[in-house]
PDB file of C-alpha atoms in Angstrom:
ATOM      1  CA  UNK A   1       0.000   0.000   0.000  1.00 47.00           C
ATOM      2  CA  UNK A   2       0.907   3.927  -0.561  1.00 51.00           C
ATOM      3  CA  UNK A   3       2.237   5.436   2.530  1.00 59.00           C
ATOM      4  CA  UNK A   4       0.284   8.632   1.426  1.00 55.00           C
ATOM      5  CA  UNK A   5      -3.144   7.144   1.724  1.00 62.00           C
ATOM      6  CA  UNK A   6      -5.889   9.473   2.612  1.00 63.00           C
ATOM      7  CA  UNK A   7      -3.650  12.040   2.025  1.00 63.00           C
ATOM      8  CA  UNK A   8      -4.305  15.096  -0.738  1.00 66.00           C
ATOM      9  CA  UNK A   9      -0.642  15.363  -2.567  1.00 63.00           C
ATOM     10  CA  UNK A  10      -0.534  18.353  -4.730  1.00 67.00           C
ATOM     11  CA  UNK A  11       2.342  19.687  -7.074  1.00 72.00           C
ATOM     12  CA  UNK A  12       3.107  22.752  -6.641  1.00 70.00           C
ATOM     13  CA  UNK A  13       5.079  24.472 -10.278  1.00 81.00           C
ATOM     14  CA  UNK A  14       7.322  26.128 -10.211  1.00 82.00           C
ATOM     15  CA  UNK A  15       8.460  28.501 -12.730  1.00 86.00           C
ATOM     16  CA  UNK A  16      12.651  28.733 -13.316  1.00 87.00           C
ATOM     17  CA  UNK A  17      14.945  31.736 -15.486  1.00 88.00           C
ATOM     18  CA  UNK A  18      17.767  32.245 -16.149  1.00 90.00           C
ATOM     19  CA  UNK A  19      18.230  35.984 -14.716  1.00 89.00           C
ATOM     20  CA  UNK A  20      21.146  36.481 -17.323  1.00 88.00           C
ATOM     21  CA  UNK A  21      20.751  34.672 -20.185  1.00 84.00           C
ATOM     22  CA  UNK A  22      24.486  34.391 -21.087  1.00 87.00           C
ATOM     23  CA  UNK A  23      25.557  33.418 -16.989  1.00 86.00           C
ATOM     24  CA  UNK A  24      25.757  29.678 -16.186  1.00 88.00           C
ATOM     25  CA  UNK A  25      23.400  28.388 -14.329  1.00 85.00           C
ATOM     26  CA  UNK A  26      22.097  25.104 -12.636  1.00 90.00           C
ATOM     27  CA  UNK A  27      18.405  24.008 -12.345  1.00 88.00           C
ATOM     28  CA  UNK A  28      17.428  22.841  -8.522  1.00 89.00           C
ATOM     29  CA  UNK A  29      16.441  19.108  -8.758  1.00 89.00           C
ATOM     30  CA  UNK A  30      15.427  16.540  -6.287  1.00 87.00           C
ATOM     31  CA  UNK A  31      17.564  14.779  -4.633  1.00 83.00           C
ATOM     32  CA  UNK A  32      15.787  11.418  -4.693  1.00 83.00           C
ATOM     33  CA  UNK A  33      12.276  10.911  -5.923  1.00 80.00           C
ATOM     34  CA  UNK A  34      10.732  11.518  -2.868  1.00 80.00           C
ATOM     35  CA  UNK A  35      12.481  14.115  -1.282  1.00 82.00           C
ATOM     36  CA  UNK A  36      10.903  16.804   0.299  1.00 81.00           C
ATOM     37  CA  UNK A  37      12.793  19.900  -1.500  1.00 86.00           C
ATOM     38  CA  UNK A  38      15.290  20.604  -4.100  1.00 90.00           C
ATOM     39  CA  UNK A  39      18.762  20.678  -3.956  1.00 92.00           C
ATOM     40  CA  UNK A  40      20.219  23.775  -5.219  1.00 92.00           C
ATOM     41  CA  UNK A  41      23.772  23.737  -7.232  1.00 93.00           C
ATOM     42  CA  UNK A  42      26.362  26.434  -7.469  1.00 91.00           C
ATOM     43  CA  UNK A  43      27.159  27.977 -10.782  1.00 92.00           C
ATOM     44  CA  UNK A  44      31.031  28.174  -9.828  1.00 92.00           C
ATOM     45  CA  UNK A  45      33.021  26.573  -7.309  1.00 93.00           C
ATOM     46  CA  UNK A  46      34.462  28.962  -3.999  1.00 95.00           C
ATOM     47  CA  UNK A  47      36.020  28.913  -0.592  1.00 96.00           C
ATOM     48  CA  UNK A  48      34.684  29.956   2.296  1.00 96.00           C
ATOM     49  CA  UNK A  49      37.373  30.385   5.489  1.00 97.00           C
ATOM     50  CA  UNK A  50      35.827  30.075   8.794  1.00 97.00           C
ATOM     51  CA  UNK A  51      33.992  32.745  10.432  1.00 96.00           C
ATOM     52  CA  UNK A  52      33.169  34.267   6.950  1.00 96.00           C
ATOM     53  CA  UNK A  53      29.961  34.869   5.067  1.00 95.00           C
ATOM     54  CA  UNK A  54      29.490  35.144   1.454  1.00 94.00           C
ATOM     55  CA  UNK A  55      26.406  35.747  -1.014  1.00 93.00           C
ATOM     56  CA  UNK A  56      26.288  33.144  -4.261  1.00 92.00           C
ATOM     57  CA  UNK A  57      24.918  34.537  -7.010  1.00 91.00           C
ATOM     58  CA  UNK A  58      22.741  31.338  -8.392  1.00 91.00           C
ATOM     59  CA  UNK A  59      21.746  33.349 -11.904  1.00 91.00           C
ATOM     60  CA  UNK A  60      18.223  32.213 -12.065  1.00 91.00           C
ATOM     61  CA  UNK A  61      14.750  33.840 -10.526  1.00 90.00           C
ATOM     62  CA  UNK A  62      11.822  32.167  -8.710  1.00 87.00           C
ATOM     63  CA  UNK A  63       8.252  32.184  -9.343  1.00 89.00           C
ATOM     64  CA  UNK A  64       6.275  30.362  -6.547  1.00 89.00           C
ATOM     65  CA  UNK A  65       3.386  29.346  -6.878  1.00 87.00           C
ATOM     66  CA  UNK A  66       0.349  31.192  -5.597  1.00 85.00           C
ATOM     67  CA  UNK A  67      -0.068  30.981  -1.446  1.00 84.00           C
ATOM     68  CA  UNK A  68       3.381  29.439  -1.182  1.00 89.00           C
ATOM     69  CA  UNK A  69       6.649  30.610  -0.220  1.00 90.00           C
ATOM     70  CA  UNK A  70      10.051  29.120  -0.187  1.00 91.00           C
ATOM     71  CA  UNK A  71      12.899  28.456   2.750  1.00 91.00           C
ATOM     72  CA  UNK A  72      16.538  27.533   2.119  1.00 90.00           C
ATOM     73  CA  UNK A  73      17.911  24.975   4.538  1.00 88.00           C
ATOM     74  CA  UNK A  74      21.217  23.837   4.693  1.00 88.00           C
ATOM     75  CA  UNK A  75      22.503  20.267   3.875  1.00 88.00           C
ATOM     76  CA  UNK A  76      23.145  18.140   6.647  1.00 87.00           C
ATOM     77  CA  UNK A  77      26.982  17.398   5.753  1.00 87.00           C
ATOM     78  CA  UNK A  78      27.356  21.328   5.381  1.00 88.00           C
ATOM     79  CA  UNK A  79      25.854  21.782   9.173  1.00 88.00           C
ATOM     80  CA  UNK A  80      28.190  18.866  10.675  1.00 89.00           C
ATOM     81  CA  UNK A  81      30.798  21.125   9.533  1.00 90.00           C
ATOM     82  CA  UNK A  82      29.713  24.361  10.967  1.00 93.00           C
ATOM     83  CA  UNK A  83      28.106  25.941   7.768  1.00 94.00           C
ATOM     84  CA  UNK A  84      24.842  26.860   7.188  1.00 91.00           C
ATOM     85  CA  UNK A  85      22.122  28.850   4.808  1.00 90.00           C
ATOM     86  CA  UNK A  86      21.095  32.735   6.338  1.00 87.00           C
ATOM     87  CA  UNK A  87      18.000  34.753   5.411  1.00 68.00           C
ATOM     88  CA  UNK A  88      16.902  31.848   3.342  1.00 74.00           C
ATOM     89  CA  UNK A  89      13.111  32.657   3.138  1.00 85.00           C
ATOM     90  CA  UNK A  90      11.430  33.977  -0.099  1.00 87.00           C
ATOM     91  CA  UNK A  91       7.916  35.595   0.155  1.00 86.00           C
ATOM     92  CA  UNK A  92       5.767  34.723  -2.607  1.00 86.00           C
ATOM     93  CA  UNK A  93       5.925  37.913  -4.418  1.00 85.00           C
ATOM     94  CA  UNK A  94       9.680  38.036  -4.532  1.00 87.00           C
ATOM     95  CA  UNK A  95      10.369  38.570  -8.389  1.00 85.00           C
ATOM     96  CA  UNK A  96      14.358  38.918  -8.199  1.00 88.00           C
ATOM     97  CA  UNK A  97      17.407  37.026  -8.538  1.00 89.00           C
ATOM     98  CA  UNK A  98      17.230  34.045  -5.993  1.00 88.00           C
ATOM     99  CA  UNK A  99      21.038  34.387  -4.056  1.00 89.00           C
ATOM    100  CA  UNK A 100      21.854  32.081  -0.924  1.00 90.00           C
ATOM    101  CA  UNK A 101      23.980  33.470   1.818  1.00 92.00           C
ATOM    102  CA  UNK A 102      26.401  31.214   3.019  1.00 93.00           C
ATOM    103  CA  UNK A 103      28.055  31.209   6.411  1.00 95.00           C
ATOM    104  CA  UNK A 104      31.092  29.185   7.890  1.00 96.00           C
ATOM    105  CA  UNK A 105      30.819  28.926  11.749  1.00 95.00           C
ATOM    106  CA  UNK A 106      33.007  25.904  11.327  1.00 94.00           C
ATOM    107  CA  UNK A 107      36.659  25.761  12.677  1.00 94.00           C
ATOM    108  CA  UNK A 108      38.050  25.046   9.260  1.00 95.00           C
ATOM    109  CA  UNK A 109      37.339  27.041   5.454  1.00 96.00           C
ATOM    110  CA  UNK A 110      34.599  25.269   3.249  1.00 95.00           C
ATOM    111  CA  UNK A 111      35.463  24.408  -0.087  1.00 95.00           C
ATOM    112  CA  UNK A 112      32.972  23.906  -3.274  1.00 94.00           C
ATOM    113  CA  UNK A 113      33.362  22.599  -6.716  1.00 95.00           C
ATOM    114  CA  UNK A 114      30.915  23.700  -9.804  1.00 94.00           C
ATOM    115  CA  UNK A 115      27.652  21.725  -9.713  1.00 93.00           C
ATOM    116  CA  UNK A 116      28.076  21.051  -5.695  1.00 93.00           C
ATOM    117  CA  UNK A 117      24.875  21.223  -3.503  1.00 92.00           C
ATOM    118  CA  UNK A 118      25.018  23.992  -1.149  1.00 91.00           C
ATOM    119  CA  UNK A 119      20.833  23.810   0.019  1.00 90.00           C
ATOM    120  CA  UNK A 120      17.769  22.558   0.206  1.00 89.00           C
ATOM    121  CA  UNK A 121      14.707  24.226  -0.988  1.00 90.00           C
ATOM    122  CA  UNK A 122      11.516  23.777   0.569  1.00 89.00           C
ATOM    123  CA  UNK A 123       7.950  25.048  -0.888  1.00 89.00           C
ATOM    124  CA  UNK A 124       5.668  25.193   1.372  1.00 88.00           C
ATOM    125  CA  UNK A 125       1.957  26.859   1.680  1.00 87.00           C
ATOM    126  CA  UNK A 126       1.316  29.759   2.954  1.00 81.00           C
ATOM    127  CA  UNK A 127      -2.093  30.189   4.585  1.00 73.00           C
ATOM    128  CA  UNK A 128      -3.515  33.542   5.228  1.00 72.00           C
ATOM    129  CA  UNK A 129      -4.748  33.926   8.721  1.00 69.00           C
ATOM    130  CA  UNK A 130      -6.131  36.438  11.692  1.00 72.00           C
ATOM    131  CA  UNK A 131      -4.297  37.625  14.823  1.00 78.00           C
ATOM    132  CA  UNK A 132      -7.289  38.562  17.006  1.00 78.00           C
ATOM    133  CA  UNK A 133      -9.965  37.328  14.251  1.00 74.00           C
ATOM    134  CA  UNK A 134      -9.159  39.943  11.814  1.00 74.00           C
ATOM    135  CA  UNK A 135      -6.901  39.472   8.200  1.00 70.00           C
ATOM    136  CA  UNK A 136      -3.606  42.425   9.014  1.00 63.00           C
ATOM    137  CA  UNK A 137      -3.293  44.644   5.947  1.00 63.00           C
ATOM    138  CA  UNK A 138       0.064  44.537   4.561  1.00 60.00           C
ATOM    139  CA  UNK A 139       2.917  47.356   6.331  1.00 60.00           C
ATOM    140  CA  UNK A 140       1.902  50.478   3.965  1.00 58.00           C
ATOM    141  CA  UNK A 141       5.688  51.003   3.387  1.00 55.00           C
ATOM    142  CA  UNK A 142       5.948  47.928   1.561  1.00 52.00           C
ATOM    143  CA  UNK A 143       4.609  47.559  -2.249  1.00 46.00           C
ATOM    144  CA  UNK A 144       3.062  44.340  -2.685  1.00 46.00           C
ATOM    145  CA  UNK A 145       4.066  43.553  -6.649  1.00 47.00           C
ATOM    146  CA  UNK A 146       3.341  40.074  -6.589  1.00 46.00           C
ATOM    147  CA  UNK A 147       0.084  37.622  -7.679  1.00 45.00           C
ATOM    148  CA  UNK A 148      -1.786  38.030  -4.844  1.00 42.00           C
ATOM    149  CA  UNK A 149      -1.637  41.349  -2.915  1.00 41.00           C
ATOM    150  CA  UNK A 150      -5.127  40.740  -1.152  1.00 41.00           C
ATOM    151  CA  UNK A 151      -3.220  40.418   2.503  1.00 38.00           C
ATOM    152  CA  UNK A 152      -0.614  39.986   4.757  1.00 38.00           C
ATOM    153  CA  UNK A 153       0.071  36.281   5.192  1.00 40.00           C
ATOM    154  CA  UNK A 154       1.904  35.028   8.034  1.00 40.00           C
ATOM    155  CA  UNK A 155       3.290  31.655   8.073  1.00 40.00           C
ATOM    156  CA  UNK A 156       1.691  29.092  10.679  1.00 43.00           C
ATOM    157  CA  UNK A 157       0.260  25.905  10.939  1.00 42.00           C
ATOM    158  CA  UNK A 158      -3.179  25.933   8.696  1.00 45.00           C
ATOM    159  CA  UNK A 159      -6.042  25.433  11.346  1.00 44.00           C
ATOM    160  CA  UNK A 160      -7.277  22.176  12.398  1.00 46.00           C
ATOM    161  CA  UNK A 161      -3.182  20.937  12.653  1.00 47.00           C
ATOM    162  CA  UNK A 162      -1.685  20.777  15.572  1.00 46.00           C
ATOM    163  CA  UNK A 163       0.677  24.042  15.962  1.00 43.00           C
ATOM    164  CA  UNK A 164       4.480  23.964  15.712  1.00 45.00           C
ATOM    165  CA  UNK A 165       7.485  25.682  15.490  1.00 49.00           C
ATOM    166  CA  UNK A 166       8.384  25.704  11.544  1.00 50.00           C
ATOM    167  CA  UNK A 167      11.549  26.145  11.360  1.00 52.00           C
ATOM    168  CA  UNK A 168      12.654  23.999  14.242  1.00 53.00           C
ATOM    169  CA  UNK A 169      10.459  21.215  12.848  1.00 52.00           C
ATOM    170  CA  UNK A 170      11.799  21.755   9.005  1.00 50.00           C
ATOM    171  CA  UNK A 171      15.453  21.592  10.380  1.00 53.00           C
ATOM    172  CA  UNK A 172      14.542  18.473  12.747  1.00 56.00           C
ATOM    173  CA  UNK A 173      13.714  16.401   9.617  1.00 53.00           C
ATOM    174  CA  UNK A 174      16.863  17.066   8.137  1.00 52.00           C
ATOM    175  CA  UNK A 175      18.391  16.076  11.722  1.00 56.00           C
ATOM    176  CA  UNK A 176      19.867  19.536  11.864  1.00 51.00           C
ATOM    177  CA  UNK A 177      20.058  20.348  15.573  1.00 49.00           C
ATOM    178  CA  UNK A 178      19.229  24.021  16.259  1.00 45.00           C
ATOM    179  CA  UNK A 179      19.572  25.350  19.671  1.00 44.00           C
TER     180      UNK A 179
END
């Protein structure tokens, strides 16, 4: 029998460019059939030396699906050594160049060939919700350019599931330990 039964499984498409079309770059794929994200390849190879951060250009842009965002997690070999993906989060009306931020908290530098893994992307729904039974309006400062400027969405557990930290539960089923 299916492990998923009585369970809904959607896809959700994603739409991939090139944000140059004359730079390299590598398509995100799975890294097994069932896997829960996409892995996501460096253009070029690099070094980072310990205690140092650097942003990788990936030369392609995102376009999420509607009501879903995206989170970049690190790999679990790259978090045994002390590195790990910062600000990895992309709201769903994010229209530029997707870039990971790379950081080595590691006691030794962290080295990269072309076409290495350096993430995993996760796409995940985004429900839109109340705080205090009322939809928030999106921060007036901020232009909302993307498909669906209707509200502010804030990401928690859809109702009816049992509520949980996201990110902690994300990294815990990569076995990352955090904190």
């Amino acid at each position: 029998g299916s492990r998923n039964q009585g369970v809904e499984v959607k896809v959700a498409t994603l739409t991939i460019n090139p944000s140059d079309p004359l730079a390299k770059f590598l398509l995100p794929v799975p890294a097994a059939l069932h896997s829960a994200g996409l892995e996501v390849f460096d253009p070029e190879g690099g070094m980072l030396p310990p205690g140092d951060t650097t942003m990788i250009q990936l030369n392609w842009k995102l376009r999420l699906p509607p009501r879903h965002f995206r989170i970049l997690l690190p790999l679990s070999q790259q978090a045994k050594e002390g590195v790990t993906v910062l600000a990895g989060v992309t709201d769903p009306d994010y229209q530029d160049e997707i870039r990971l931020l790379l950081h080595n908290g590691g006691k030794e530098a962290y080295a990269w060939n072309t076409g290495d893994p350096l993430g995993h992307s996760l796409v995940l729904p985004c429900p839109m919700i109340g705080v205090n039974g009322k939809l928030q309006q999106p921060n007036p400062g901020r232009t909302t350019n993307g498909p669906d400027p209707a509200g502010m969405k804030v990401w928690v557990t859809p109702p009816g599931e049992k509520t949980h930290n996201l990110l902690r539960y994300l990294l815990k089923s990569k076995r990352i330990q955090n904190g």
